[in-house]
Short mmCIF file of C-alpha atoms in Angstrom, two decimals:
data_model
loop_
_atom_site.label_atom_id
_atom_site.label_comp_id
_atom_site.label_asym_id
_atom_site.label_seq_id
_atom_site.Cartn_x
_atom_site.Cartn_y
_atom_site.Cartn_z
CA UNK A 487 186.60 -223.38 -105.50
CA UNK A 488 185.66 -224.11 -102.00
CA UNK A 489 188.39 -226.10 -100.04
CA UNK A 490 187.77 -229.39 -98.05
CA UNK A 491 186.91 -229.21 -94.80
CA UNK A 492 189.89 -230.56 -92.23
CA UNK A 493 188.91 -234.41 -91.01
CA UNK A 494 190.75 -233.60 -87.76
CA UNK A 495 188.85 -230.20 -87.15
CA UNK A 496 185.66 -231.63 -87.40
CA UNK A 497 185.81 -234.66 -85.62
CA UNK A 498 186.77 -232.27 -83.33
CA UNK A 499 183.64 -230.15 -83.51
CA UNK A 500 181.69 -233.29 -82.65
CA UNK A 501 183.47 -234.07 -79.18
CA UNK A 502 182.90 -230.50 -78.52
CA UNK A 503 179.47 -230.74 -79.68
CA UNK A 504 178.97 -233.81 -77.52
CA UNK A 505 180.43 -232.91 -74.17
CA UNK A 506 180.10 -228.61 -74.67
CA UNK A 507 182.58 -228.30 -71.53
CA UNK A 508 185.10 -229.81 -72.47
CA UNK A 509 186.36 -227.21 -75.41
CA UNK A 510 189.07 -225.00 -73.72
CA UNK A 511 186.81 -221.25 -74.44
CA UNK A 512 184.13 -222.55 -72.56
CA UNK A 513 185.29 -220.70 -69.15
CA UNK A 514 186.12 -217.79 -71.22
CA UNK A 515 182.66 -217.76 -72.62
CA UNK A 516 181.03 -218.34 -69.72
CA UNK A 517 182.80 -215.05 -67.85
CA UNK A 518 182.53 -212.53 -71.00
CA UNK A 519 178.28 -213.89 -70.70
CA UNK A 520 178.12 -212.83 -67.53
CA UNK A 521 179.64 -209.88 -67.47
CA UNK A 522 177.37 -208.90 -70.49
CA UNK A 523 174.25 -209.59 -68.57
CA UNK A 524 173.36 -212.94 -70.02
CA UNK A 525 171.08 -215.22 -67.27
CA UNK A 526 173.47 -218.78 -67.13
CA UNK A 527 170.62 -220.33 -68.71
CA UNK A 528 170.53 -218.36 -71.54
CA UNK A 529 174.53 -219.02 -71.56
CA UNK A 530 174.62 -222.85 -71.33
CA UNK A 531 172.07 -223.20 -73.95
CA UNK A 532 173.62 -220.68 -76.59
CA UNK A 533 177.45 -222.44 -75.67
CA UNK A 534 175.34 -225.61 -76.90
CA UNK A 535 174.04 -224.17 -79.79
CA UNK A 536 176.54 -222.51 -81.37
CA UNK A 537 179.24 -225.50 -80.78
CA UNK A 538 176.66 -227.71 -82.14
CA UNK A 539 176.32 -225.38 -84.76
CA UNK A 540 179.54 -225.50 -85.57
CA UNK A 541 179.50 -229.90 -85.93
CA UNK A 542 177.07 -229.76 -88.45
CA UNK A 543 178.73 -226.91 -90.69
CA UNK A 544 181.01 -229.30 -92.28
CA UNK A 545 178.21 -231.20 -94.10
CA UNK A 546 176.49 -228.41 -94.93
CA UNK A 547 178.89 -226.87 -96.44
CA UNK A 548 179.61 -229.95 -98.29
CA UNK A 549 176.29 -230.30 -100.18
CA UNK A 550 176.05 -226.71 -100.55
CA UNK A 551 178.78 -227.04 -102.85
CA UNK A 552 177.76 -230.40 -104.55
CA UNK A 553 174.13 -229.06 -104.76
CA UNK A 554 174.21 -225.54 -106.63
CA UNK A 555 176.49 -223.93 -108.90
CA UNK A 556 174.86 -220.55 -107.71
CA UNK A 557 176.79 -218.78 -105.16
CA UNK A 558 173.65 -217.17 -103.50
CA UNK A 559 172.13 -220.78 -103.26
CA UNK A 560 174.56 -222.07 -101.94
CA UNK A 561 175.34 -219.51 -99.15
CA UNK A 562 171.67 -219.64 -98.37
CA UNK A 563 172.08 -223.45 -98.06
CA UNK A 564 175.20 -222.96 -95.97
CA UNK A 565 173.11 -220.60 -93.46
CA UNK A 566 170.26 -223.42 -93.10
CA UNK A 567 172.24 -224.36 -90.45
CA UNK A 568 169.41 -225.69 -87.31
CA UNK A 569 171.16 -224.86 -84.55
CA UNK A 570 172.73 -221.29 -85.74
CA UNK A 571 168.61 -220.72 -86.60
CA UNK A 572 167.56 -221.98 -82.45
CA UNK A 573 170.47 -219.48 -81.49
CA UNK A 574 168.97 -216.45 -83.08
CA UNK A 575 166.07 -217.30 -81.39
CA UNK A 576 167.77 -218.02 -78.35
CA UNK A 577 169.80 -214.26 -78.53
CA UNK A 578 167.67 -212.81 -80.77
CA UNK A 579 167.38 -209.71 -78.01
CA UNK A 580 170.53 -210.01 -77.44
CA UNK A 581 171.59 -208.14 -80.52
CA UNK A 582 170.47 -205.00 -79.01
CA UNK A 583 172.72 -201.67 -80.10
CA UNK A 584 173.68 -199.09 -77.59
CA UNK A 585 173.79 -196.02 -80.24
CA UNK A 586 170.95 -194.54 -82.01
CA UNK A 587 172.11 -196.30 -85.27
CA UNK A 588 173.33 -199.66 -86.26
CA UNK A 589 176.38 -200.02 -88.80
CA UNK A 590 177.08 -202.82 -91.40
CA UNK A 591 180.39 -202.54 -93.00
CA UNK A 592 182.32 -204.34 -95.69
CA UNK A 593 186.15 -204.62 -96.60
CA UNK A 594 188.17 -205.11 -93.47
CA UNK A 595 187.45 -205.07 -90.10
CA UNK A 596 189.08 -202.39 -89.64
CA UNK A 597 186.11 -200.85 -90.88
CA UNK A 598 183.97 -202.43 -87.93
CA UNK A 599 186.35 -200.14 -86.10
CA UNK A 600 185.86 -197.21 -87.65
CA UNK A 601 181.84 -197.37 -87.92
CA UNK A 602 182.15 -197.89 -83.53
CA UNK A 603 184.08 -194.86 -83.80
CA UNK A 604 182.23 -192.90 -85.68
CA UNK A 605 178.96 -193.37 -82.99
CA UNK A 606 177.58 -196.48 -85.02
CA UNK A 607 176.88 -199.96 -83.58
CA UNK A 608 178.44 -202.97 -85.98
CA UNK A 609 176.87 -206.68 -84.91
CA UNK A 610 180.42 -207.40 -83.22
CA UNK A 611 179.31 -204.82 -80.59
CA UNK A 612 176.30 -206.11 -79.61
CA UNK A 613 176.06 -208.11 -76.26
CA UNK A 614 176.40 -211.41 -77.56
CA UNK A 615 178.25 -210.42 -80.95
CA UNK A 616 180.55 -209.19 -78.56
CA UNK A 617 181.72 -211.94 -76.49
CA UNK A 618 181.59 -214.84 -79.70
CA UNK A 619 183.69 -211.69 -81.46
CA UNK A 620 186.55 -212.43 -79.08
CA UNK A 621 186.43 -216.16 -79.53
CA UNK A 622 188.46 -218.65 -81.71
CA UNK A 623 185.46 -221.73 -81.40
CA UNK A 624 186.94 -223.44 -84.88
CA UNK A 625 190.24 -223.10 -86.69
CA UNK A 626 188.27 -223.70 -89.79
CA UNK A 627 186.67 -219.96 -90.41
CA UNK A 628 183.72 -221.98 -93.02
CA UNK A 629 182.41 -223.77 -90.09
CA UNK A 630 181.63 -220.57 -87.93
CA UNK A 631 181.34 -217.82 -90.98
CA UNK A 632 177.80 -219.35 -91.23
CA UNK A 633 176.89 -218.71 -87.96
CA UNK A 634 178.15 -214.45 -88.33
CA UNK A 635 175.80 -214.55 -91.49
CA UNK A 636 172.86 -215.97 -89.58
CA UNK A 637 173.51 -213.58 -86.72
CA UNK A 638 173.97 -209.96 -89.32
CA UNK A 639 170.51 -210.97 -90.70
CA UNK A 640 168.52 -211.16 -87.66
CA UNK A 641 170.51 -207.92 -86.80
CA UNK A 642 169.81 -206.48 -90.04
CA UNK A 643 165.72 -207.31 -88.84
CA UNK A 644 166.14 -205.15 -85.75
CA UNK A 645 166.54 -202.01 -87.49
CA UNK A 646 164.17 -199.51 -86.50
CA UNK A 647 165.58 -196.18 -88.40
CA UNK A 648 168.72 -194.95 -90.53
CA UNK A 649 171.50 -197.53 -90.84
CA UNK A 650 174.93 -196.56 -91.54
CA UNK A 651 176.92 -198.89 -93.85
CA UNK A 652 180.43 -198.04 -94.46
CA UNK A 653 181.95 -199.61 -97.67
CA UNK A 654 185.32 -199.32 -98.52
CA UNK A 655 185.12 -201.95 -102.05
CA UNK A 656 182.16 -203.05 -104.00
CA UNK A 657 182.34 -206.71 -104.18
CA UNK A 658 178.82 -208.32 -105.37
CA UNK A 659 179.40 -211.04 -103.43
CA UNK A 660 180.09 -209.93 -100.23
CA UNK A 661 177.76 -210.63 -97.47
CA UNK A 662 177.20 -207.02 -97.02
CA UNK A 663 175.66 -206.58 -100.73
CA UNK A 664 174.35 -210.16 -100.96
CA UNK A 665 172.59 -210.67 -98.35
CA UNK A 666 172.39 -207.89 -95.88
CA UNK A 667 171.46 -204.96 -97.77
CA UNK A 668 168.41 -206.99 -100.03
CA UNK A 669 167.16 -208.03 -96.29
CA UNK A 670 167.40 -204.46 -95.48
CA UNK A 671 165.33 -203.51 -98.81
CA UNK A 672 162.64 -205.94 -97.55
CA UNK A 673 162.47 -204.23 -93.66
CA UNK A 674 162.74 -200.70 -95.59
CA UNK A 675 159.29 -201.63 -97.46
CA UNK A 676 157.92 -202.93 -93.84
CA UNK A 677 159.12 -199.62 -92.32
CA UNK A 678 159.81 -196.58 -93.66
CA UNK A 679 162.09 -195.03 -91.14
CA UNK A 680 164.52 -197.76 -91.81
CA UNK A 681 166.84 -195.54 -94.47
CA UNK A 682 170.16 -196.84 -95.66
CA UNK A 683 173.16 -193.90 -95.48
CA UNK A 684 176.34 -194.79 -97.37
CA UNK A 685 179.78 -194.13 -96.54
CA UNK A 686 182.60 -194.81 -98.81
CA UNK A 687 185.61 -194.99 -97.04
CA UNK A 688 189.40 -194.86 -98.00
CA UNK A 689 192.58 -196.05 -96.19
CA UNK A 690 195.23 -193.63 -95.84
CA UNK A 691 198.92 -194.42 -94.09
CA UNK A 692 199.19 -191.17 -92.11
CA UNK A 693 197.68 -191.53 -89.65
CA UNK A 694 194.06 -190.81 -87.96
CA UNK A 695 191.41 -189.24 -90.11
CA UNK A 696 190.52 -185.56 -90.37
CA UNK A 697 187.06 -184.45 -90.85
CA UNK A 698 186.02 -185.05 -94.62
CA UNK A 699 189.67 -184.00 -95.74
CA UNK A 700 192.92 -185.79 -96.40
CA UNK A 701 195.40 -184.95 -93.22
CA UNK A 702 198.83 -185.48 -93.43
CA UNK A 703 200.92 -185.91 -90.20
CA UNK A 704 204.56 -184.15 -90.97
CA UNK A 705 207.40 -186.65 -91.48
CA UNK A 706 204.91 -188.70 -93.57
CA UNK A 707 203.45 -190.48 -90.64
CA UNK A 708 204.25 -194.12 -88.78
CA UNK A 709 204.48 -196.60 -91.56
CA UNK A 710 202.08 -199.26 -91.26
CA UNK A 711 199.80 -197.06 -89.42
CA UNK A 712 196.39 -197.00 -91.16
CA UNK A 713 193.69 -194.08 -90.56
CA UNK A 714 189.81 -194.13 -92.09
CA UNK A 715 188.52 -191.54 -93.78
CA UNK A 716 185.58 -190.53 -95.42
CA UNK A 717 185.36 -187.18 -97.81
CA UNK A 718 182.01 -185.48 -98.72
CA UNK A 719 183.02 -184.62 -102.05
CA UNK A 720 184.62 -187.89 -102.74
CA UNK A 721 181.10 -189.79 -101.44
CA UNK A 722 179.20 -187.17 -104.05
CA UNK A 723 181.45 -188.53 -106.83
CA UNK A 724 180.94 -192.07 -105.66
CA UNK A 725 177.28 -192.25 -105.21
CA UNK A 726 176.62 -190.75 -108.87
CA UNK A 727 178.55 -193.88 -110.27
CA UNK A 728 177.48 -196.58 -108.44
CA UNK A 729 173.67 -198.15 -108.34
CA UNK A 730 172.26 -200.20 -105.91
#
């Protein structure tokens, strides 16, 4: 069950929503924009958009729950959002990758990490995903998770080839399986060269990964230190008992 929205937070939203300026990441926002590339038109308007974005979450995600039973429906309903919609538009371009291949990843974002590492671009590396990446906006997370869903669909749309999606649990309600790889099924039939490649990955607590083997680092490695791995035999094994 969903919990209520914080009074405080989102009369909060609102003043931020009304005066855009006045919300204390606005400077900090403004700077990462620039230093992206991003014309100060371009960054006034999307400041605008996504902090008025973020006042009318809480009602959305109200009915959304009073509405359907479904989750689907109601994370579609959720995502309805008008102003997240204006700032794809607005960005849309924006969500440009600087690697041959874009990355989706679910189960940590940790595993954001490892996809950038491996050569793949995840939506928090884009330009814009980027610089809202590195900002708080909202303590409540179900006022700005929204917007993130809004954005990894019209990234899903820019594929233009092979995207690499790196999995480390399958949870059917994830955004990943929900919603991004069915949107990915529909560009696939638009355009064949869009493939999807699978990569199950694994945690392991010694340290960085080898190359498709388990390494272990003598003396057991630092504890608390996590490494990423993916094994080619262990992805054969996976992919033979798991459908999409």
């Amino acid at each position: 069950m969903q919990r209520q929205g914080d009074p405080g937070v989102r009369e909060e939203a609102r003043r931020h929503a009304a005066d855009p300026t006045v919300h204390g990441e606005w400077g900090t926002f403004r700077d990462m924009m620039a230093q992206a590339g991003f014309p100060d038109d371009v960054t006034d308007a999307a400041w605008q958009l996504v902090l008025g974005g973020i006042a009318e979450q809480g009602q959305l995600n109200d009915e959304a729950m009073a509405r359907y039973a479904d989750r689907q429906e109601q994370r579609d309903h959720r995502a309805s959002n008008s102003w997240y919609q204006e700032l794809v538009k607005l960005i849309g371009d924006y969500l440009e990758i600087n690697t041959p291949t874009p990355a989706l990843w679910s189960g940590g974002r940790q595993i954001s990490d490892y996809a950038l590492a491996k050569g793949h671009t995840p939506l928090e590396s884009t330009p814009f995903g980027g610089v809202v990446d590195k900002l708080t906006l909202t303590s409540d997370w179900m006022l700005k998770t929204p917007m993130w869903n809004v954005l990894s669909k019209a990234f899903v749309n820019h594929a233009r080839g092979p995207v690499h999606i790196f999995l480390r649990a399958y949870n059917p309600d994830s955004v990943l399986i929900a919603q991004e790889v069915p949107q990915l099924r529909v560009v696939m039939a638009l355009n064949p060269a869009v493939q999807l490649i699978w990569h199950p990955v694994y945690a392991t607590a010694d340290g960085p990964p080898g190359p498709g083997r388990r390494r272990r680092r003598p003396g057991g490695g630092r504890p608390g230190r996590t490494g990423w791995e993916t094994g080619r035999r262990r992805r054969r094994q996976w992919c033979r008992s798991s459908r999409w």
